[in-house]
PDB file of C-alpha atoms in Angstrom:
ATOM      1  CA  MET N  22     103.604  63.675 128.991  1.00  0.00           C
ATOM      2  CA  ASN N  23     100.036  63.988 130.265  1.00  0.00           C
ATOM      3  CA  ALA N  24      98.753  66.906 132.293  1.00  0.00           C
ATOM      4  CA  PRO N  25      98.174  66.058 135.979  1.00  0.00           C
ATOM      5  CA  SER N  26      94.663  64.697 136.488  1.00  0.00           C
ATOM      6  CA  THR N  27      94.264  66.755 139.662  1.00  0.00           C
ATOM      7  CA  PHE N  28      93.939  69.938 137.609  1.00  0.00           C
ATOM      8  CA  PRO N  29      90.487  71.012 136.352  1.00  0.00           C
ATOM      9  CA  ASP N  30      89.763  70.516 132.666  1.00  0.00           C
ATOM     10  CA  PRO N  31      91.205  73.588 130.855  1.00  0.00           C
ATOM     11  CA  GLY N  32      88.534  73.240 128.150  1.00  0.00           C
ATOM     12  CA  ASN N  33      85.568  73.548 130.545  1.00  0.00           C
ATOM     13  CA  PRO N  34      83.781  76.768 129.471  1.00  0.00           C
ATOM     14  CA  GLU N  35      82.043  77.059 132.859  1.00  0.00           C
ATOM     15  CA  ARG N  36      85.328  77.277 134.718  1.00  0.00           C
ATOM     16  CA  ASN N  37      86.193  80.666 136.178  1.00  0.00           C
ATOM     17  CA  LEU N  38      89.739  81.371 135.062  1.00  0.00           C
ATOM     18  CA  GLY N  39      90.347  83.894 137.798  1.00  0.00           C
ATOM     19  CA  GLU N  40      91.488  87.487 137.469  1.00  0.00           C
ATOM     20  CA  PHE N  41      94.239  89.216 135.535  1.00  0.00           C
ATOM     21  CA  LYS N  42      95.478  92.492 136.869  1.00  0.00           C
ATOM     22  CA  ILE N  43      95.882  94.724 133.822  1.00  0.00           C
ATOM     23  CA  VAL N  44      98.359  97.468 134.569  1.00  0.00           C
ATOM     24  CA  GLY N  45      98.290 100.088 131.818  1.00  0.00           C
ATOM     25  CA  THR N  46     101.198 102.338 132.653  1.00  0.00           C
ATOM     26  CA  GLY N  47     104.456 103.322 131.008  1.00  0.00           C
ATOM     27  CA  ASP N  48     106.078 100.436 132.890  1.00  0.00           C
ATOM     28  CA  PRO N  49     106.044  97.419 130.545  1.00  0.00           C
ATOM     29  CA  VAL N  50     106.391  94.854 133.336  1.00  0.00           C
ATOM     30  CA  ILE N  51     103.186  93.007 132.427  1.00  0.00           C
ATOM     31  CA  THR N  52     103.768  89.455 133.574  1.00  0.00           C
ATOM     32  CA  ALA N  53     100.647  89.578 135.744  1.00  0.00           C
ATOM     33  CA  LEU N  54      98.690  90.124 132.536  1.00  0.00           C
ATOM     34  CA  LEU N  55     100.539  87.802 130.228  1.00  0.00           C
ATOM     35  CA  ILE N  56     100.794  84.664 132.322  1.00  0.00           C
ATOM     36  CA  GLU N  57      97.686  82.523 132.714  1.00  0.00           C
ATOM     37  CA  SER N  58      95.564  83.250 135.746  1.00  0.00           C
ATOM     38  CA  ASP N  59      95.556  79.891 137.525  1.00  0.00           C
ATOM     39  CA  ARG N  60      98.606  80.972 139.472  1.00  0.00           C
ATOM     40  CA  GLY N  61      98.859  77.839 141.600  1.00  0.00           C
ATOM     41  CA  ARG N  62     100.174  75.982 138.561  1.00  0.00           C
ATOM     42  CA  ASN N  63     102.660  78.498 137.323  1.00  0.00           C
ATOM     43  CA  PHE N  64     104.045  80.009 140.488  1.00  0.00           C
ATOM     44  CA  ARG N  65     104.749  76.897 142.488  1.00  0.00           C
ATOM     45  CA  LEU N  66     108.264  78.108 143.321  1.00  0.00           C
ATOM     46  CA  PRO N  67     108.362  81.039 145.757  1.00  0.00           C
ATOM     47  CA  GLY N  68     109.601  84.248 144.197  1.00  0.00           C
ATOM     48  CA  THR N  69     109.026  83.196 140.553  1.00  0.00           C
ATOM     49  CA  GLU N  70     106.757  86.145 139.768  1.00  0.00           C
ATOM     50  CA  GLU N  71     109.164  88.625 141.330  1.00  0.00           C
ATOM     51  CA  LEU N  72     112.088  87.076 139.438  1.00  0.00           C
ATOM     52  CA  LEU N  73     110.218  87.420 136.134  1.00  0.00           C
ATOM     53  CA  GLU N  74     109.443  91.046 136.850  1.00  0.00           C
ATOM     54  CA  GLN N  75     113.082  91.748 137.705  1.00  0.00           C
ATOM     55  CA  THR N  76     114.186  90.097 134.451  1.00  0.00           C
ATOM     56  CA  ILE N  77     112.020  92.312 132.236  1.00  0.00           C
ATOM     57  CA  ASP N  78     113.917  95.506 131.457  1.00  0.00           C
ATOM     58  CA  GLY N  79     111.665  98.450 130.599  1.00  0.00           C
ATOM     59  CA  GLN N  80     114.507 100.546 129.211  1.00  0.00           C
ATOM     60  CA  SER N  81     115.514  97.705 126.900  1.00  0.00           C
ATOM     61  CA  ILE N  82     111.939  97.456 125.631  1.00  0.00           C
ATOM     62  CA  GLU N  83     111.849 101.202 124.984  1.00  0.00           C
ATOM     63  CA  LYS N  84     115.059 100.973 122.947  1.00  0.00           C
ATOM     64  CA  LYS N  85     113.563  98.167 120.868  1.00  0.00           C
ATOM     65  CA  LEU N  86     110.393 100.162 120.279  1.00  0.00           C
ATOM     66  CA  ILE N  87     112.481 103.105 119.078  1.00  0.00           C
ATOM     67  CA  GLY N  88     114.454 100.817 116.776  1.00  0.00           C
ATOM     68  CA  ILE N  89     111.217  99.422 115.356  1.00  0.00           C
ATOM     69  CA  ALA N  90     109.788 102.919 114.877  1.00  0.00           C
ATOM     70  CA  LYS N  91     112.747 103.747 112.632  1.00  0.00           C
ATOM     71  CA  VAL N  92     111.590 101.099 110.133  1.00  0.00           C
ATOM     72  CA  GLY N  93     109.551 103.327 107.872  1.00  0.00           C
ATOM     73  CA  GLY N  94     109.434 106.035 110.530  1.00  0.00           C
ATOM     74  CA  VAL N  95     110.013 109.767 110.347  1.00  0.00           C
ATOM     75  CA  LYS N  96     111.559 111.560 113.297  1.00  0.00           C
ATOM     76  CA  VAL N  97     109.308 114.188 114.883  1.00  0.00           C
ATOM     77  CA  ASP N  98     109.774 116.815 117.561  1.00  0.00           C
ATOM     78  CA  PRO N  99     110.509 115.421 121.029  1.00  0.00           C
ATOM     79  CA  ILE N 100     108.463 116.010 124.138  1.00  0.00           C
ATOM     80  CA  PRO N 101     109.691 115.771 127.757  1.00  0.00           C
ATOM     81  CA  GLU N 102     108.254 112.286 128.168  1.00  0.00           C
ATOM     82  CA  GLN N 103     109.641 111.128 124.807  1.00  0.00           C
ATOM     83  CA  PRO N 104     113.011 112.604 123.871  1.00  0.00           C
ATOM     84  CA  GLU N 105     113.096 110.425 120.726  1.00  0.00           C
ATOM     85  CA  ARG N 106     109.854 110.171 118.749  1.00  0.00           C
ATOM     86  CA  TYR N 107     108.868 108.847 115.328  1.00  0.00           C
ATOM     87  CA  ALA N 108     105.790 108.911 113.155  1.00  0.00           C
ATOM     88  CA  THR N 109     105.534 105.386 111.750  1.00  0.00           C
ATOM     89  CA  ASN N 110     104.685 104.346 108.195  1.00  0.00           C
ATOM     90  CA  ARG N 111     104.217 100.599 107.808  1.00  0.00           C
ATOM     91  CA  LEU N 112     101.088  99.949 105.784  1.00  0.00           C
ATOM     92  CA  ALA N 113      99.961  96.323 105.859  1.00  0.00           C
ATOM     93  CA  LEU N 114     101.888  94.075 103.451  1.00  0.00           C
ATOM     94  CA  SER N 115     104.156  96.939 102.380  1.00  0.00           C
ATOM     95  CA  GLU N 116     107.911  96.712 101.952  1.00  0.00           C
ATOM     96  CA  ASN N 117     108.439  98.276 105.389  1.00  0.00           C
ATOM     97  CA  ASP N 118     105.964  95.829 106.916  1.00  0.00           C
ATOM     98  CA  TYR N 119     107.777  92.789 105.490  1.00  0.00           C
ATOM     99  CA  LYS N 120     111.156  94.244 106.453  1.00  0.00           C
ATOM    100  CA  LEU N 121     110.111  94.626 110.090  1.00  0.00           C
ATOM    101  CA  ARG N 122     108.578  91.159 110.290  1.00  0.00           C
ATOM    102  CA  ARG N 123     111.477  89.257 108.756  1.00  0.00           C
ATOM    103  CA  GLU N 124     114.440  91.279 109.955  1.00  0.00           C
ATOM    104  CA  VAL N 125     113.273  92.300 113.437  1.00  0.00           C
ATOM    105  CA  ILE N 126     110.227  90.478 114.832  1.00  0.00           C
ATOM    106  CA  GLN N 127     111.119  86.923 113.798  1.00  0.00           C
ATOM    107  CA  PRO N 128     114.721  87.180 115.094  1.00  0.00           C
ATOM    108  CA  MET N 129     113.421  88.612 118.380  1.00  0.00           C
ATOM    109  CA  MET N 130     111.071  85.656 118.772  1.00  0.00           C
ATOM    110  CA  ARG N 131     113.891  83.183 118.173  1.00  0.00           C
ATOM    111  CA  GLU N 132     116.161  85.007 120.619  1.00  0.00           C
ATOM    112  CA  ALA N 133     113.367  84.755 123.219  1.00  0.00           C
ATOM    113  CA  GLY N 134     113.403  80.954 122.923  1.00  0.00           C
ATOM    114  CA  MET N 135     110.419  80.501 120.617  1.00  0.00           C
ATOM    115  CA  GLU N 136     109.920  78.350 117.567  1.00  0.00           C
ATOM    116  CA  VAL N 137     108.898  80.646 114.705  1.00  0.00           C
ATOM    117  CA  GLU N 138     106.465  80.080 111.861  1.00  0.00           C
ATOM    118  CA  GLU N 139     105.513  82.573 109.156  1.00  0.00           C
ATOM    119  CA  HIS N 140     101.871  83.007 108.134  1.00  0.00           C
ATOM    120  CA  PRO N 141     101.016  85.346 105.231  1.00  0.00           C
ATOM    121  CA  LEU N 142      99.478  87.760 107.741  1.00  0.00           C
ATOM    122  CA  ALA N 143     101.349  87.038 110.960  1.00  0.00           C
ATOM    123  CA  ASP N 144     104.540  85.916 112.609  1.00  0.00           C
ATOM    124  CA  ILE N 145     103.850  83.054 115.015  1.00  0.00           C
ATOM    125  CA  GLY N 146     106.149  82.425 117.976  1.00  0.00           C
ATOM    126  CA  ILE N 147     105.620  79.232 120.011  1.00  0.00           C
ATOM    127  CA  PHE N 148     107.050  78.866 123.519  1.00  0.00           C
ATOM    128  CA  ARG N 149     106.623  75.266 124.570  1.00  0.00           C
ATOM    129  CA  GLY N 150     105.026  74.524 127.909  1.00  0.00           C
ATOM    130  CA  GLN N 151     105.027  71.448 130.106  1.00  0.00           C
ATOM    131  CA  TYR N 152     101.848  69.985 128.621  1.00  0.00           C
ATOM    132  CA  PRO N 153     101.452  70.653 124.866  1.00  0.00           C
ATOM    133  CA  GLU N 154      98.237  68.612 124.768  1.00  0.00           C
ATOM    134  CA  VAL N 155      96.291  71.320 126.630  1.00  0.00           C
ATOM    135  CA  THR N 156      94.962  74.475 124.997  1.00  0.00           C
ATOM    136  CA  PRO N 157      97.518  77.273 124.409  1.00  0.00           C
ATOM    137  CA  LEU N 158      97.605  80.771 125.814  1.00  0.00           C
ATOM    138  CA  VAL N 159      97.787  83.343 122.987  1.00  0.00           C
ATOM    139  CA  LEU N 160      99.378  86.788 123.300  1.00  0.00           C
ATOM    140  CA  ALA N 161      98.679  88.947 120.280  1.00  0.00           C
ATOM    141  CA  SER N 162      98.950  92.389 118.739  1.00  0.00           C
ATOM    142  CA  HIS N 163      99.945  94.003 115.435  1.00  0.00           C
ATOM    143  CA  THR N 164     102.858  95.805 113.797  1.00  0.00           C
ATOM    144  CA  ASP N 165     101.264  97.526 110.796  1.00  0.00           C
ATOM    145  CA  THR N 166     100.429 101.228 111.144  1.00  0.00           C
ATOM    146  CA  VAL N 167      98.417 104.032 109.633  1.00  0.00           C
ATOM    147  CA  PRO N 168     100.370 106.724 107.741  1.00  0.00           C
ATOM    148  CA  ASP N 169     102.370 108.793 110.249  1.00  0.00           C
ATOM    149  CA  GLY N 170     101.096 106.537 113.015  1.00  0.00           C
ATOM    150  CA  ASP N 171     101.857 106.335 116.726  1.00  0.00           C
ATOM    151  CA  MET N 172     105.116 104.515 117.415  1.00  0.00           C
ATOM    152  CA  TYR N 173     103.593 102.470 120.262  1.00  0.00           C
ATOM    153  CA  ASP N 174     100.333 101.489 118.586  1.00  0.00           C
ATOM    154  CA  GLY N 175     100.127  97.715 118.274  1.00  0.00           C
ATOM    155  CA  VAL N 176     103.826  97.006 118.440  1.00  0.00           C
ATOM    156  CA  TYR N 177     103.902  97.752 122.188  1.00  0.00           C
ATOM    157  CA  GLY N 178     101.811  94.623 122.731  1.00  0.00           C
ATOM    158  CA  VAL N 179     103.969  92.519 120.416  1.00  0.00           C
ATOM    159  CA  ILE N 180     107.285  93.483 122.027  1.00  0.00           C
ATOM    160  CA  SER N 181     105.925  93.214 125.574  1.00  0.00           C
ATOM    161  CA  ALA N 182     104.698  89.704 124.820  1.00  0.00           C
ATOM    162  CA  ILE N 183     108.045  88.684 123.316  1.00  0.00           C
ATOM    163  CA  GLU N 184     109.981  90.186 126.235  1.00  0.00           C
ATOM    164  CA  SER N 185     107.774  88.420 128.781  1.00  0.00           C
ATOM    165  CA  VAL N 186     108.429  85.087 127.094  1.00  0.00           C
ATOM    166  CA  LYS N 187     112.136  85.937 126.902  1.00  0.00           C
ATOM    167  CA  ALA N 188     112.156  86.533 130.656  1.00  0.00           C
ATOM    168  CA  MET N 189     110.576  83.119 131.253  1.00  0.00           C
ATOM    169  CA  SER N 190     113.151  81.484 129.021  1.00  0.00           C
ATOM    170  CA  GLU N 191     116.090  83.243 130.683  1.00  0.00           C
ATOM    171  CA  ILE N 192     115.171  82.086 134.196  1.00  0.00           C
ATOM    172  CA  GLY N 193     114.353  78.563 133.007  1.00  0.00           C
ATOM    173  CA  PHE N 194     110.642  78.922 133.707  1.00  0.00           C
ATOM    174  CA  LYS N 195     108.405  76.521 131.769  1.00  0.00           C
ATOM    175  CA  PRO N 196     104.696  77.409 131.727  1.00  0.00           C
ATOM    176  CA  TYR N 197     101.931  74.885 132.192  1.00  0.00           C
ATOM    177  CA  ARG N 198     100.717  75.258 128.598  1.00  0.00           C
ATOM    178  CA  ASP N 199     102.230  76.418 125.302  1.00  0.00           C
ATOM    179  CA  ILE N 200     102.320  80.189 124.878  1.00  0.00           C
ATOM    180  CA  ILE N 201     101.782  81.430 121.326  1.00  0.00           C
ATOM    181  CA  VAL N 202     102.794  84.988 120.428  1.00  0.00           C
ATOM    182  CA  LEU N 203     101.000  86.341 117.363  1.00  0.00           C
ATOM    183  CA  SER N 204     102.365  89.418 115.614  1.00  0.00           C
ATOM    184  CA  TYR N 205      99.707  90.357 113.059  1.00  0.00           C
ATOM    185  CA  THR N 206      99.724  92.644 110.123  1.00  0.00           C
ATOM    186  CA  GLY N 207      96.550  93.968 108.525  1.00  0.00           C
ATOM    187  CA  GLU N 208      94.852  95.398 111.608  1.00  0.00           C
ATOM    188  CA  GLU N 209      94.707  98.952 110.249  1.00  0.00           C
ATOM    189  CA  SER N 210      92.330  99.831 107.404  1.00  0.00           C
ATOM    190  CA  SER N 211      94.509 102.485 105.766  1.00  0.00           C
ATOM    191  CA  ARG N 212      95.639 100.416 102.793  1.00  0.00           C
ATOM    192  CA  PHE N 213      92.790  98.088 101.833  1.00  0.00           C
ATOM    193  CA  GLY N 214      89.826  99.822 103.471  1.00  0.00           C
ATOM    194  CA  ILE N 215      89.214  96.865 105.784  1.00  0.00           C
ATOM    195  CA  ALA N 216      90.372  96.659 109.395  1.00  0.00           C
ATOM    196  CA  CYS N 217      91.478  93.644 111.414  1.00  0.00           C
ATOM    197  CA  PHE N 218      91.823  91.328 108.428  1.00  0.00           C
ATOM    198  CA  GLY N 219      95.029  89.878 109.894  1.00  0.00           C
ATOM    199  CA  SER N 220      93.431  88.642 113.098  1.00  0.00           C
ATOM    200  CA  ARG N 221      90.302  87.667 111.173  1.00  0.00           C
ATOM    201  CA  ALA N 222      92.384  85.431 108.927  1.00  0.00           C
ATOM    202  CA  ILE N 223      94.066  83.801 111.912  1.00  0.00           C
ATOM    203  CA  PHE N 224      90.901  83.064 113.893  1.00  0.00           C
ATOM    204  CA  HIS N 225      88.180  82.778 111.238  1.00  0.00           C
ATOM    205  CA  GLY N 226      89.753  82.762 107.784  1.00  0.00           C
ATOM    206  CA  LEU N 227      89.091  85.450 105.172  1.00  0.00           C
ATOM    207  CA  ASN N 228      86.150  85.058 102.821  1.00  0.00           C
ATOM    208  CA  THR N 229      86.138  85.928  99.126  1.00  0.00           C
ATOM    209  CA  LYS N 230      84.833  89.450  99.647  1.00  0.00           C
ATOM    210  CA  GLU N 231      87.508  90.190 102.232  1.00  0.00           C
ATOM    211  CA  LEU N 232      90.312  88.775 100.091  1.00  0.00           C
ATOM    212  CA  ASP N 233      89.098  90.895  97.181  1.00  0.00           C
ATOM    213  CA  SER N 234      89.212  94.145  99.178  1.00  0.00           C
ATOM    214  CA  ARG N 235      91.328  96.614  97.195  1.00  0.00           C
ATOM    215  CA  GLU N 236      93.826  99.272  98.080  1.00  0.00           C
ATOM    216  CA  LYS N 237      93.352 102.833  96.946  1.00  0.00           C
ATOM    217  CA  GLN N 238      94.090 103.496  93.286  1.00  0.00           C
ATOM    218  CA  GLU N 239      96.972 105.795  94.158  1.00  0.00           C
ATOM    219  CA  LEU N 240      98.608 102.829  95.869  1.00  0.00           C
ATOM    220  CA  GLY N 241      98.096 100.566  92.869  1.00  0.00           C
ATOM    221  CA  GLY N 242      94.528  99.294  93.238  1.00  0.00           C
ATOM    222  CA  ARG N 243      95.551  95.706  94.074  1.00  0.00           C
ATOM    223  CA  SER N 244      93.488  93.360  96.233  1.00  0.00           C
ATOM    224  CA  ILE N 245      94.624  91.517  99.341  1.00  0.00           C
ATOM    225  CA  ARG N 246      94.444  88.330  97.257  1.00  0.00           C
ATOM    226  CA  GLU N 247      96.710  89.775  94.571  1.00  0.00           C
ATOM    227  CA  VAL N 248      99.267  91.019  97.100  1.00  0.00           C
ATOM    228  CA  LEU N 249      99.344  87.692  98.964  1.00  0.00           C
ATOM    229  CA  GLY N 250      99.338  85.560  95.813  1.00  0.00           C
ATOM    230  CA  GLU N 251      97.094  82.546  95.383  1.00  0.00           C
ATOM    231  CA  ASP N 252      99.045  80.353  97.796  1.00  0.00           C
ATOM    232  CA  GLY N 253      99.071  83.027 100.482  1.00  0.00           C
ATOM    233  CA  ALA N 254      95.384  83.802  99.928  1.00  0.00           C
ATOM    234  CA  LYS N 255      94.506  80.126 100.314  1.00  0.00           C
ATOM    235  CA  ILE N 256      96.331  79.963 103.655  1.00  0.00           C
ATOM    236  CA  ALA N 257      94.653  83.194 104.782  1.00  0.00           C
ATOM    237  CA  SER N 258      91.221  81.752 103.995  1.00  0.00           C
ATOM    238  CA  GLU N 259      91.557  79.123 106.740  1.00  0.00           C
ATOM    239  CA  PRO N 260      91.869  79.718 110.502  1.00  0.00           C
ATOM    240  CA  ILE N 261      94.852  78.234 112.325  1.00  0.00           C
ATOM    241  CA  PHE N 262      92.971  77.428 115.539  1.00  0.00           C
ATOM    242  CA  GLY N 263      90.283  74.832 116.146  1.00  0.00           C
ATOM    243  CA  GLU N 264      89.470  71.188 115.600  1.00  0.00           C
ATOM    244  CA  GLY N 265      91.572  69.707 112.818  1.00  0.00           C
ATOM    245  CA  LYS N 266      93.659  72.896 112.512  1.00  0.00           C
ATOM    246  CA  LYS N 267      97.318  73.522 113.270  1.00  0.00           C
ATOM    247  CA  PHE N 268      96.673  74.701 116.835  1.00  0.00           C
ATOM    248  CA  LYS N 269      94.032  73.920 119.438  1.00  0.00           C
ATOM    249  CA  LYS N 270      91.414  76.544 120.227  1.00  0.00           C
ATOM    250  CA  PRO N 271      93.106  78.962 122.653  1.00  0.00           C
ATOM    251  CA  PHE N 272      92.648  78.815 126.399  1.00  0.00           C
ATOM    252  CA  ALA N 273      92.616  82.626 126.281  1.00  0.00           C
ATOM    253  CA  VAL N 274      93.705  85.403 123.919  1.00  0.00           C
ATOM    254  CA  ILE N 275      95.253  88.516 125.438  1.00  0.00           C
ATOM    255  CA  GLU N 276      96.242  91.727 123.699  1.00  0.00           C
ATOM    256  CA  LEU N 277      98.091  94.457 125.534  1.00  0.00           C
ATOM    257  CA  HIS N 278      97.314  97.666 123.685  1.00  0.00           C
ATOM    258  CA  PHE N 279      98.710 101.115 124.255  1.00  0.00           C
ATOM    259  CA  GLU N 280      96.100 103.588 125.525  1.00  0.00           C
ATOM    260  CA  LYS N 281      96.469 106.940 123.755  1.00  0.00           C
ATOM    261  CA  SER N 282      95.400 109.229 126.553  1.00  0.00           C
ATOM    262  CA  ALA N 283      97.181 111.159 129.280  1.00  0.00           C
ATOM    263  CA  LEU N 284      95.754 108.906 131.979  1.00  0.00           C
ATOM    264  CA  ILE N 285      95.847 105.129 131.735  1.00  0.00           C
ATOM    265  CA  GLU N 286      93.686 103.403 134.273  1.00  0.00           C
ATOM    266  CA  VAL N 287      94.365 100.274 136.255  1.00  0.00           C
ATOM    267  CA  CYS N 288      91.487  97.828 136.041  1.00  0.00           C
ATOM    268  CA  ILE N 289      90.605  94.296 137.072  1.00  0.00           C
ATOM    269  CA  CYS N 290      89.128  92.181 134.283  1.00  0.00           C
ATOM    270  CA  LYS N 291      87.456  88.799 134.510  1.00  0.00           C
ATOM    271  CA  VAL N 292      88.770  86.364 131.910  1.00  0.00           C
ATOM    272  CA  ARG N 293      86.802  83.312 130.809  1.00  0.00           C
ATOM    273  CA  ASP N 294      87.451  80.620 128.212  1.00  0.00           C
TER     274      ASP N 294
END
């Protein structure tokens, strides 16, 4: 099925994609952020946005975040705002990291109505839109942590993305374009001394120097290449987006990230292709 010719070309880099309202509060209802900005396409039925917001359950998301924090987490003293708290320990490509990806994140993606593919450094959830020939919208964040890390860091964006897609699926809403949820590992530098190698692999591919980055000797002294194996390292050396790759270059990439301060501001951000 071809996209309607009356719509502007999604690949035109000069096209203003409009505004996303980024609401950084404890309320994880973030559909205004996660759904593409050309609202005339997506919200053709009155009340769709409100219905999506009503479908997303913040308390359910919090319970899932607590469950995730228990994977490699250590319970710490509560505070009034957080009666159940954990310090998380999921170094990139560790046993806890793999356990979370395969036993929690991938099943959540499937339950949300996504097709799931496993990359050596990411779980990839694909929610099919009306017109798969146009460029996809990507929602991304990470699940690996530093030692004794914050239980919301990274994973808040992953779960919020999955829950937003789940809400669309539950009300029978089909977006204009495919939505791809990326759950990376390898964004923290604690293990291999290199940060953001998960997202770098996905969008650019890792070079030889990056693949040969080594963990600390007390952890075993292995390189990313050795941990991934030759097949995994080969996959990680090639991006997944772009001409001739598995997926088209994204229409936009959005990451919701948890702000670690007492005050989280509301801002308006321009988004361009």
